[in-house]
Amino acid sequence: MAHFLFFLLAIVCIGAVVAMIFSKNQAYNALFIILLFVCLAGLFGLLNAPFIAVIQIIVYAGGIMVLFLFVIMMIDLQEGIPPERKRWTIGLSFLIAGVLIIELLFALKGFLFPAQAATAGSPGSPTDLGRLLFTKYLYPFEITSVLIIVALVGAMILVKKKDSD
Amino acid sequence: MNSLNAMFPLLTLIVGALLVLILEVSIKRENKTYLAFISIIFLMICGFFCVQSWGKDFSYFNNHLYLDNFALFFSIVLIITTILVTLISMKYLSLQNTNVGEYYALLLLALSGMLIMVSSSDLIVIFLGLEVLSMSSYTLAGLKRDDQKSSEAALKYFLLGSFASAFLVYGLALLYGVSNSTSIAVIIDHFKTESSLSFMAFAGLGLVIVGFGFKIAVVPFHMWTPDVYQGAPTPITAFFSIGPKAVGFAVLVRLLYPFWHVAYDSEVIFSLLWIISALTMIIGNLIALRQTNIKRMLAYSSIAHAGYLMVAILSQDTSSLMFYFVVYLFMNIGAFAAVIALGKKDKEYLELDDYAGIGFKYPWIGATFAVFLFSLAGFPPTGGFLAKFYVFSAAVREGLVSLVIIGVLASLVSVYYYLRIIVYMYMREPTHEVDINLENPALFLVLFLCLYGVLQLGIFPGNILLIIKQAVSSIAFL
């Protein structure tokens, strides 16, 4: 069952990425990425990391992709990149793709010839994480609340209407 | 004493900020000065708590919160900065159409971010504090919403600030990968056990330094400074030129001082910082020569001062660094207060030409501004001279003679652009009418306090040196 699910999710993942690359409509692209993130979350779930799976959905599929959709809605991308810049962009993409392939080869090497067992701790169950947050990392955790207040107040000041107008 | 007491300074600031926010919403008043007074009261309470914990070395929350005298010293310096900035903002906000009450709340929150940073030696806490500081700084920079320059400043600061944070987090992740801890002490201890610094550790340390390089605005990470300083409301510029720099250097002290004692490989980092310091002093001062906008000129001057402070970091002399900061606080806020004084409703006089003849027309503003400029240039008997003298003599003791020569030459160059303002104020005929709003008692109080501070530190620095000595001796690198 687990194997079946893994292959199903993996195929959907790859399919979503390929569809995203070849789709011309930006809104569809964003939706395909959301599909990809949901499948990735499923894969994390299979790996016994439910917390990361949930975070994956909430943060990436929920937060970041909605932001992407907003940007797509507000900026007109229909005309595409002008041809004189296109060559430059393609060169850059080849460069980045090359770096990625090298990284993948390294990962493959590490997978085929494991040097040592990875010293992973617990794979992040919500209970462990919550316990750590409220004991060892209490102080940083509380500071994040201040951070959120600052971000909220700041955003509101910058976008609210002026009283005098 | 329990951990709640140790958090009192921080809690005071946050409660103060929330109170200001609530009052701003519930009491609709055109005049927001009462909010400034409320925040000053909270700042003073916060300062009282800091003074009360002096010499007690609290350490709480698994050493995430560590109130040694070093942290308290910087906290008090930053609290004084914020009080002075609040005072010079009171009239400015209504004159320059920036009349938002949240301003004072954001100042308090920015200060709380800085206190979090200086009173911890755990990189996660430092990072969170930095974000609290940065988030409020971005907003403060963009508060003049009718002004394009201000919005540009906010956006630039936001983009480059996020960039710097990314560097910092990446470096932090690498350091965590190497040593399995985010505490500076554990990381450094781990370095000591290894035979040589691994590439990952080196990259991590480098990225963390780059991240803070953006915050303290040293060359080559200074590009954002002039635009942000020019576009932000002037009191906020004064705040930026001191607050983020002070915390950046405080963290660098905590990070680098134990690191120098890791015998191997620290030379590479050392020589990198050497180059940064020399470049900062040279480029900051040279570009300042060409500026005609006072705020831009003071921005480059603050870059140059970061270079001198870097010399103090390299010569491992914390006390000269701390003394420099106290002096820099008074002279820089004083200079910005004088710049703010030259303004009226919806108009600030910021070009060099506006300063022609100011010295005779407004003798008090002219004279105090001249003293601050002399101090920034480093003339005796002002504090600026002693501060530079201590930094450079400590560097000579450590054998950094060539760096000191560069520094002295660079500060000779700086004399030109500081004195040029004085020449304009006293020896040029005014080309156009400059009339300013003089009903600003808080601003004149700040001018007087800063004048007193600069002269007191220049002539009788004994008391403050004694306090600094206590602070330095207490730094424990937990």
mmCIF file with all atom_site columns, N, CA, C and O in Angstrom, chain A residues 73-92:
data_model
loop_
_atom_site.group_PDB
_atom_site.id
_atom_site.type_symbol
_atom_site.label_atom_id
_atom_site.label_alt_id
_atom_site.label_comp_id
_atom_site.label_asym_id
_atom_site.label_entity_id
_atom_site.label_seq_id
_atom_site.pdbx_PDB_ins_code
_atom_site.Cartn_x
_atom_site.Cartn_y
_atom_site.Cartn_z
_atom_site.occupancy
_atom_site.B_iso_or_equiv
_atom_site.pdbx_formal_charge
_atom_site.auth_seq_id
_atom_site.auth_comp_id
_atom_site.auth_asym_id
_atom_site.auth_atom_id
_atom_site.pdbx_PDB_model_num
ATOM 1  N N  . MET A 1 73 ? -2.317 38.109 -10.652 1.00 0.00 ? 73 MET A N  1
ATOM 2  C CA . MET A 1 73 ? -3.517 38.875 -10.957 1.00 0.00 ? 73 MET A CA 1
ATOM 3  C C  . MET A 1 73 ? -3.194 40.341 -11.209 1.00 0.00 ? 73 MET A C  1
ATOM 4  O O  . MET A 1 73 ? -3.783 40.990 -12.068 1.00 0.00 ? 73 MET A O  1
ATOM 5  N N  . MET A 1 74 ? -2.225 40.881 -10.418 1.00 0.00 ? 74 MET A N  1
ATOM 6  C CA . MET A 1 74 ? -1.999 42.321 -10.495 1.00 0.00 ? 74 MET A CA 1
ATOM 7  C C  . MET A 1 74 ? -1.045 42.716 -11.606 1.00 0.00 ? 74 MET A C  1
ATOM 8  O O  . MET A 1 74 ? -1.111 43.827 -12.119 1.00 0.00 ? 74 MET A O  1
ATOM 9  N N  . ILE A 1 75 ? -0.149 41.808 -11.990 1.00 0.00 ? 75 ILE A N  1
ATOM 10 C CA . ILE A 1 75 ? 0.833  42.170 -13.016 1.00 0.00 ? 75 ILE A CA 1
ATOM 11 C C  . ILE A 1 75 ? 0.466  41.455 -14.303 1.00 0.00 ? 75 ILE A C  1
ATOM 12 O O  . ILE A 1 75 ? 0.188  40.262 -14.302 1.00 0.00 ? 75 ILE A O  1
ATOM 13 N N  . ASP A 1 76 ? 0.484  42.203 -15.393 1.00 0.00 ? 76 ASP A N  1
ATOM 14 C CA . ASP A 1 76 ? 0.142  41.598 -16.673 1.00 0.00 ? 76 ASP A CA 1
ATOM 15 C C  . ASP A 1 76 ? 1.374  40.911 -17.252 1.00 0.00 ? 76 ASP A C  1
ATOM 16 O O  . ASP A 1 76 ? 2.364  41.556 -17.568 1.00 0.00 ? 76 ASP A O  1
ATOM 17 N N  . LEU A 1 77 ? 1.304  39.586 -17.342 1.00 0.00 ? 77 LEU A N  1
ATOM 18 C CA . LEU A 1 77 ? 2.461  38.834 -17.822 1.00 0.00 ? 77 LEU A CA 1
ATOM 19 C C  . LEU A 1 77 ? 2.236  38.310 -19.233 1.00 0.00 ? 77 LEU A C  1
ATOM 20 O O  . LEU A 1 77 ? 3.019  37.526 -19.743 1.00 0.00 ? 77 LEU A O  1
ATOM 21 N N  . GLN A 1 78 ? 1.151  38.746 -19.870 1.00 0.00 ? 78 GLN A N  1
ATOM 22 C CA . GLN A 1 78 ? 0.797  38.104 -21.139 1.00 0.00 ? 78 GLN A CA 1
ATOM 23 C C  . GLN A 1 78 ? 1.851  38.294 -22.224 1.00 0.00 ? 78 GLN A C  1
ATOM 24 O O  . GLN A 1 78 ? 2.128  37.389 -23.002 1.00 0.00 ? 78 GLN A O  1
ATOM 25 N N  . GLU A 1 79 ? 2.470  39.478 -22.258 1.00 0.00 ? 79 GLU A N  1
ATOM 26 C CA . GLU A 1 79 ? 3.346  39.718 -23.409 1.00 0.00 ? 79 GLU A CA 1
ATOM 27 C C  . GLU A 1 79 ? 4.650  38.937 -23.339 1.00 0.00 ? 79 GLU A C  1
ATOM 28 O O  . GLU A 1 79 ? 5.329  38.787 -24.345 1.00 0.00 ? 79 GLU A O  1
ATOM 29 N N  . GLY A 1 80 ? 5.026  38.440 -22.151 1.00 0.00 ? 80 GLY A N  1
ATOM 30 C CA . GLY A 1 80 ? 6.226  37.610 -22.053 1.00 0.00 ? 80 GLY A CA 1
ATOM 31 C C  . GLY A 1 80 ? 7.503  38.433 -22.060 1.00 0.00 ? 80 GLY A C  1
ATOM 32 O O  . GLY A 1 80 ? 7.474  39.666 -22.038 1.00 0.00 ? 80 GLY A O  1
ATOM 33 N N  . ILE A 1 81 ? 8.629  37.728 -22.109 1.00 0.00 ? 81 ILE A N  1
ATOM 34 C CA . ILE A 1 81 ? 9.920  38.400 -22.023 1.00 0.00 ? 81 ILE A CA 1
ATOM 35 C C  . ILE A 1 81 ? 10.311 38.895 -23.415 1.00 0.00 ? 81 ILE A C  1
ATOM 36 O O  . ILE A 1 81 ? 10.147 38.167 -24.387 1.00 0.00 ? 81 ILE A O  1
ATOM 37 N N  . PRO A 1 82 ? 10.816 40.142 -23.515 1.00 0.00 ? 82 PRO A N  1
ATOM 38 C CA . PRO A 1 82 ? 11.270 40.624 -24.823 1.00 0.00 ? 82 PRO A CA 1
ATOM 39 C C  . PRO A 1 82 ? 12.437 39.783 -25.346 1.00 0.00 ? 82 PRO A C  1
ATOM 40 O O  . PRO A 1 82 ? 13.245 39.286 -24.562 1.00 0.00 ? 82 PRO A O  1
ATOM 41 N N  . PRO A 1 83 ? 12.533 39.610 -26.697 1.00 0.00 ? 83 PRO A N  1
ATOM 42 C CA . PRO A 1 83 ? 13.491 38.662 -27.265 1.00 0.00 ? 83 PRO A CA 1
ATOM 43 C C  . PRO A 1 83 ? 14.941 38.975 -26.926 1.00 0.00 ? 83 PRO A C  1
ATOM 44 O O  . PRO A 1 83 ? 15.739 38.050 -26.759 1.00 0.00 ? 83 PRO A O  1
ATOM 45 N N  . GLU A 1 84 ? 15.292 40.279 -26.761 1.00 0.00 ? 84 GLU A N  1
ATOM 46 C CA . GLU A 1 84 ? 16.708 40.559 -26.497 1.00 0.00 ? 84 GLU A CA 1
ATOM 47 C C  . GLU A 1 84 ? 17.111 40.083 -25.100 1.00 0.00 ? 84 GLU A C  1
ATOM 48 O O  . GLU A 1 84 ? 18.271 39.788 -24.853 1.00 0.00 ? 84 GLU A O  1
ATOM 49 N N  . ARG A 1 85 ? 16.106 40.014 -24.216 1.00 0.00 ? 85 ARG A N  1
ATOM 50 C CA . ARG A 1 85 ? 16.449 39.536 -22.873 1.00 0.00 ? 85 ARG A CA 1
ATOM 51 C C  . ARG A 1 85 ? 16.312 38.025 -22.786 1.00 0.00 ? 85 ARG A C  1
ATOM 52 O O  . ARG A 1 85 ? 16.750 37.404 -21.842 1.00 0.00 ? 85 ARG A O  1
ATOM 53 N N  . LYS A 1 86 ? 15.647 37.437 -23.801 1.00 0.00 ? 86 LYS A N  1
ATOM 54 C CA . LYS A 1 86 ? 15.322 36.022 -23.720 1.00 0.00 ? 86 LYS A CA 1
ATOM 55 C C  . LYS A 1 86 ? 16.592 35.159 -23.727 1.00 0.00 ? 86 LYS A C  1
ATOM 56 O O  . LYS A 1 86 ? 16.721 34.214 -22.956 1.00 0.00 ? 86 LYS A O  1
ATOM 57 N N  . ARG A 1 87 ? 17.550 35.535 -24.603 1.00 0.00 ? 87 ARG A N  1
ATOM 58 C CA . ARG A 1 87 ? 18.778 34.754 -24.711 1.00 0.00 ? 87 ARG A CA 1
ATOM 59 C C  . ARG A 1 87 ? 19.493 34.732 -23.357 1.00 0.00 ? 87 ARG A C  1
ATOM 60 O O  . ARG A 1 87 ? 19.958 33.714 -22.884 1.00 0.00 ? 87 ARG A O  1
ATOM 61 N N  . TRP A 1 88 ? 19.516 35.886 -22.759 1.00 0.00 ? 88 TRP A N  1
ATOM 62 C CA . TRP A 1 88 ? 20.161 36.048 -21.460 1.00 0.00 ? 88 TRP A CA 1
ATOM 63 C C  . TRP A 1 88 ? 19.503 35.149 -20.409 1.00 0.00 ? 88 TRP A C  1
ATOM 64 O O  . TRP A 1 88 ? 20.161 34.431 -19.668 1.00 0.00 ? 88 TRP A O  1
ATOM 65 N N  . THR A 1 89 ? 18.164 35.149 -20.398 1.00 0.00 ? 89 THR A N  1
ATOM 66 C CA . THR A 1 89 ? 17.447 34.337 -19.404 1.00 0.00 ? 89 THR A CA 1
ATOM 67 C C  . THR A 1 89 ? 17.692 32.855 -19.639 1.00 0.00 ? 89 THR A C  1
ATOM 68 O O  . THR A 1 89 ? 17.848 32.086 -18.696 1.00 0.00 ? 89 THR A O  1
ATOM 69 N N  . ILE A 1 90 ? 17.705 32.460 -20.948 1.00 0.00 ? 90 ILE A N  1
ATOM 70 C CA . ILE A 1 90 ? 17.913 31.037 -21.230 1.00 0.00 ? 90 ILE A CA 1
ATOM 71 C C  . ILE A 1 90 ? 19.295 30.603 -20.755 1.00 0.00 ? 90 ILE A C  1
ATOM 72 O O  . ILE A 1 90 ? 19.454 29.554 -20.127 1.00 0.00 ? 90 ILE A O  1
ATOM 73 N N  . GLY A 1 91 ? 20.299 31.467 -21.002 1.00 0.00 ? 91 GLY A N  1
ATOM 74 C CA . GLY A 1 91 ? 21.646 31.139 -20.541 1.00 0.00 ? 91 GLY A CA 1
ATOM 75 C C  . GLY A 1 91 ? 21.671 30.943 -19.036 1.00 0.00 ? 91 GLY A C  1
ATOM 76 O O  . GLY A 1 91 ? 22.235 29.968 -18.522 1.00 0.00 ? 91 GLY A O  1
ATOM 77 N N  . LEU A 1 92 ? 21.003 31.871 -18.348 1.00 0.00 ? 92 LEU A N  1
ATOM 78 C CA . LEU A 1 92 ? 20.987 31.786 -16.887 1.00 0.00 ? 92 LEU A CA 1
ATOM 79 C C  . LEU A 1 92 ? 20.291 30.506 -16.424 1.00 0.00 ? 92 LEU A C  1
ATOM 80 O O  . LEU A 1 92 ? 20.758 29.828 -15.502 1.00 0.00 ? 92 LEU A O  1
#
